[in-house]
Coordinates of N, CA and C in Angstrom, one line a residue:
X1 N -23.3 -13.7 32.8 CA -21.9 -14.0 33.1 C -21.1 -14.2 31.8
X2 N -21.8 -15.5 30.8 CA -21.1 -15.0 29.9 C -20.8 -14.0 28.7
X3 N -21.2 -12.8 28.8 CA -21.4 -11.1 28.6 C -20.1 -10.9 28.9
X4 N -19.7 -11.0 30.1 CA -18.7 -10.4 30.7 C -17.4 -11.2 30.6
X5 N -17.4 -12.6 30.5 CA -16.6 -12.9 29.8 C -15.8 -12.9 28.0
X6 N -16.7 -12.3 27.8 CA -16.3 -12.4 26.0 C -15.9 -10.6 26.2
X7 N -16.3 -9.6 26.9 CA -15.9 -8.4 27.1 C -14.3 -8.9 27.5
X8 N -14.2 -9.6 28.3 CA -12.9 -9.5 29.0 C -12.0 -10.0 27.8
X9 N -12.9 -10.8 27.2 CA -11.6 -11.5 26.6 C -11.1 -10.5 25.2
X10 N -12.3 -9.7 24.5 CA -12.1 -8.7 23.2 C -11.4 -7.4 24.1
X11 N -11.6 -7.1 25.2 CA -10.6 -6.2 25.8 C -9.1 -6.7 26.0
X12 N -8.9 -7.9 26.1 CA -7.6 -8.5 25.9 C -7.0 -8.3 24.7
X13 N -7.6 -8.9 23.8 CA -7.4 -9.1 22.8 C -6.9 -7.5 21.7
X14 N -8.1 -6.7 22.3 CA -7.4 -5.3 21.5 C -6.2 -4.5 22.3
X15 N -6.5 -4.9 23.9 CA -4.9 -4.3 24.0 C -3.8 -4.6 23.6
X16 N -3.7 -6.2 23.2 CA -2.7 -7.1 22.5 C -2.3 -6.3 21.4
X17 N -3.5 -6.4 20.1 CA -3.2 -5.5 19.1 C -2.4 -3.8 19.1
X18 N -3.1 -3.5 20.2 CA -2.7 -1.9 20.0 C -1.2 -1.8 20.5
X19 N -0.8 -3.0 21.8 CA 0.6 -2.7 22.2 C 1.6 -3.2 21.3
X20 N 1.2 -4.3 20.0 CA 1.9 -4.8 19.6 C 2.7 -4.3 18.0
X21 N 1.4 -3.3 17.4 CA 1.3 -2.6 16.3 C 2.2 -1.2 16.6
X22 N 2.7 -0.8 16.1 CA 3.2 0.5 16.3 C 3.6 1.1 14.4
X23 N 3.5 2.2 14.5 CA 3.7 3.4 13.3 C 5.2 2.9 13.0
X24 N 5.9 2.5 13.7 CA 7.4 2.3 13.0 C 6.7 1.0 12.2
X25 N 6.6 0.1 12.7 CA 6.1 -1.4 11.6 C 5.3 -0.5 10.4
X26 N 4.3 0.0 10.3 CA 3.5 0.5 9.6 C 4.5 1.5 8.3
X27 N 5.3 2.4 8.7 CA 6.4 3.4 7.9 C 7.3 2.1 7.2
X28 N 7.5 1.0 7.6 CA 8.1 0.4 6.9 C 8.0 -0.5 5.7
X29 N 6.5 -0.4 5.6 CA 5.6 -1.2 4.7 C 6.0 -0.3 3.1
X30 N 6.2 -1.1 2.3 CA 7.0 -0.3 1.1 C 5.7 -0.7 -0.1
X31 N 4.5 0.1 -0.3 CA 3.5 -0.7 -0.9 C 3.7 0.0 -2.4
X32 N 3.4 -0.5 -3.6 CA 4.2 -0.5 -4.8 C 2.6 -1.0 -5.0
X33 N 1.8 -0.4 -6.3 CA 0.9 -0.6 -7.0 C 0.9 -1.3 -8.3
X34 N 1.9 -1.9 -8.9 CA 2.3 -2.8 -9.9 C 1.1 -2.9 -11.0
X35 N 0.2 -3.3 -11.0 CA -0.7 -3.7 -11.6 C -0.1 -4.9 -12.8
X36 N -0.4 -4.8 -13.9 CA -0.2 -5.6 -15.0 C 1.5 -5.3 -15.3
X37 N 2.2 -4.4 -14.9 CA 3.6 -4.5 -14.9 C 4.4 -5.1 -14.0
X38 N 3.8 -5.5 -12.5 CA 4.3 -6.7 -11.8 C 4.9 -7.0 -12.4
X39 N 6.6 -6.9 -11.8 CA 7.9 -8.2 -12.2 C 8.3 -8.0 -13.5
X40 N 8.0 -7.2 -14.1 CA 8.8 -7.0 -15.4 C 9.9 -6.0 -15.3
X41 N 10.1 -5.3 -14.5 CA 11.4 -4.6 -14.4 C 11.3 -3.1 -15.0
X42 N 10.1 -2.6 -15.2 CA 9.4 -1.4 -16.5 C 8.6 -0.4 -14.9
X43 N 8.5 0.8 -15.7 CA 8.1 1.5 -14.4 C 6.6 2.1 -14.9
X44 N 6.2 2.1 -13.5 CA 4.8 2.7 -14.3 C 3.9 3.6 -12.9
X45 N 3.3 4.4 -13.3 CA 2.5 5.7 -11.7 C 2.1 4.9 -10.9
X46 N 2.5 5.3 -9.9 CA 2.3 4.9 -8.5 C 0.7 4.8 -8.0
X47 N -0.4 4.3 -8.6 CA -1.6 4.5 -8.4 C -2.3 2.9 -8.6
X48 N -3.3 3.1 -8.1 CA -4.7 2.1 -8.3 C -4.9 1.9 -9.2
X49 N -5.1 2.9 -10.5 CA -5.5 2.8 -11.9 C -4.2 1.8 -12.4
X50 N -4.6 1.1 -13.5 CA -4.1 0.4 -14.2 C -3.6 1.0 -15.3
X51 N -2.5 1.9 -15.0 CA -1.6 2.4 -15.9 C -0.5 1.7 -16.7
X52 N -0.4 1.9 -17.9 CA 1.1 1.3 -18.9 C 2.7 1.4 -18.3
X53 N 2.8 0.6 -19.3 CA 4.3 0.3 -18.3 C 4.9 1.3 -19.3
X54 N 6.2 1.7 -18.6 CA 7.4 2.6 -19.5 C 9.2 1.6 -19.2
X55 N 9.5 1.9 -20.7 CA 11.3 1.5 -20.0 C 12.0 2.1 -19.1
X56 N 11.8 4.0 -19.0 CA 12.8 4.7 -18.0 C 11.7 5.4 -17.2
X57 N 12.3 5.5 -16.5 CA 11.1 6.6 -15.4 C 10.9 8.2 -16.0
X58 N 11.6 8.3 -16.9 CA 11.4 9.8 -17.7 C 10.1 9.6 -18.2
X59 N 10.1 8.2 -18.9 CA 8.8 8.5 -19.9 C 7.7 8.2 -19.2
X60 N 8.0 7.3 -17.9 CA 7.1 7.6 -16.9 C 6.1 8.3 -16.1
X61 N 7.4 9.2 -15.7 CA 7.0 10.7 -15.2 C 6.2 12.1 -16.0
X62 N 6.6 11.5 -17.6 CA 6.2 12.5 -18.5 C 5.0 11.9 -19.0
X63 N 4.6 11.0 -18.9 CA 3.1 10.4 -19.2 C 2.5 10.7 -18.1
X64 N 2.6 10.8 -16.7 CA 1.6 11.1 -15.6 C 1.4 12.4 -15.6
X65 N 2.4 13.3 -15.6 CA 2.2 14.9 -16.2 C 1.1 15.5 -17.0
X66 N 1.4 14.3 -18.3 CA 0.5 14.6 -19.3 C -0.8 13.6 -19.4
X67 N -1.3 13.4 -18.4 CA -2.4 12.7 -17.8 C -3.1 12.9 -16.2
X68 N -2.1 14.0 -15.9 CA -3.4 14.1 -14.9 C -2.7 13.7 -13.4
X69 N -1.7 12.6 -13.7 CA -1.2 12.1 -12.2 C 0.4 13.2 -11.6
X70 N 0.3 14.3 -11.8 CA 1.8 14.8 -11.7 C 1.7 14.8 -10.2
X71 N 0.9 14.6 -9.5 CA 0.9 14.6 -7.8 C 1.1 13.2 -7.7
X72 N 1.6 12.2 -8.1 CA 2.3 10.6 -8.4 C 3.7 10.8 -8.5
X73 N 4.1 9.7 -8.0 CA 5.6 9.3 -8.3 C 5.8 7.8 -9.9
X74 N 6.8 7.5 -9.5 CA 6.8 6.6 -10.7 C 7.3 5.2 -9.6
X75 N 7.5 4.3 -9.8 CA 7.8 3.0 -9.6 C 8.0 2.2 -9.8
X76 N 9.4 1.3 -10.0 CA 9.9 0.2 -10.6 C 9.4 -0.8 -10.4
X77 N 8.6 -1.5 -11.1 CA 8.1 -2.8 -10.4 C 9.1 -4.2 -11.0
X78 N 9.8 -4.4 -10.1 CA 11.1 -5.5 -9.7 C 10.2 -7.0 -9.6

């Protein structure tokens, strides 16, 4: 009996999740990989790796080019 209680209740519980999450909440998430340039106002490739910061996004863009990331954007991290 209590089997069927803790089913009922995680079947609750995920239809909660699934009616309450939707792809518009999710599209709005603006995720920014900062790394060690967090908050300094300097831009640096939009990636996981812990890349150098730059002052303009030219020299930004022209360092990912010439490293491999040209399928990246660049990023201001504010």
């Amino acid at each position: 009996m209590k089997s069927n209680r803790y089913i009922m209740i995680l079947f609750f519980i995920v239809t909660l999740l699934n009616s309450s999450c939707s792809d518009t909440f999710v599209d709005d998430i603006d995720l920014k990989f900062c790394g060690k340039c967090a908050h300094t106002g300097r831009w640096t490739v939009d990636s996981l790796d812990f890349n150098p910061c730059f002052s303009t996004q030219a020299e930004c863009l022209d360092w990912a080019k010439k490293n491999g990331y040209s399928d990246r954007g660049c990023v201001l991290c504010n």
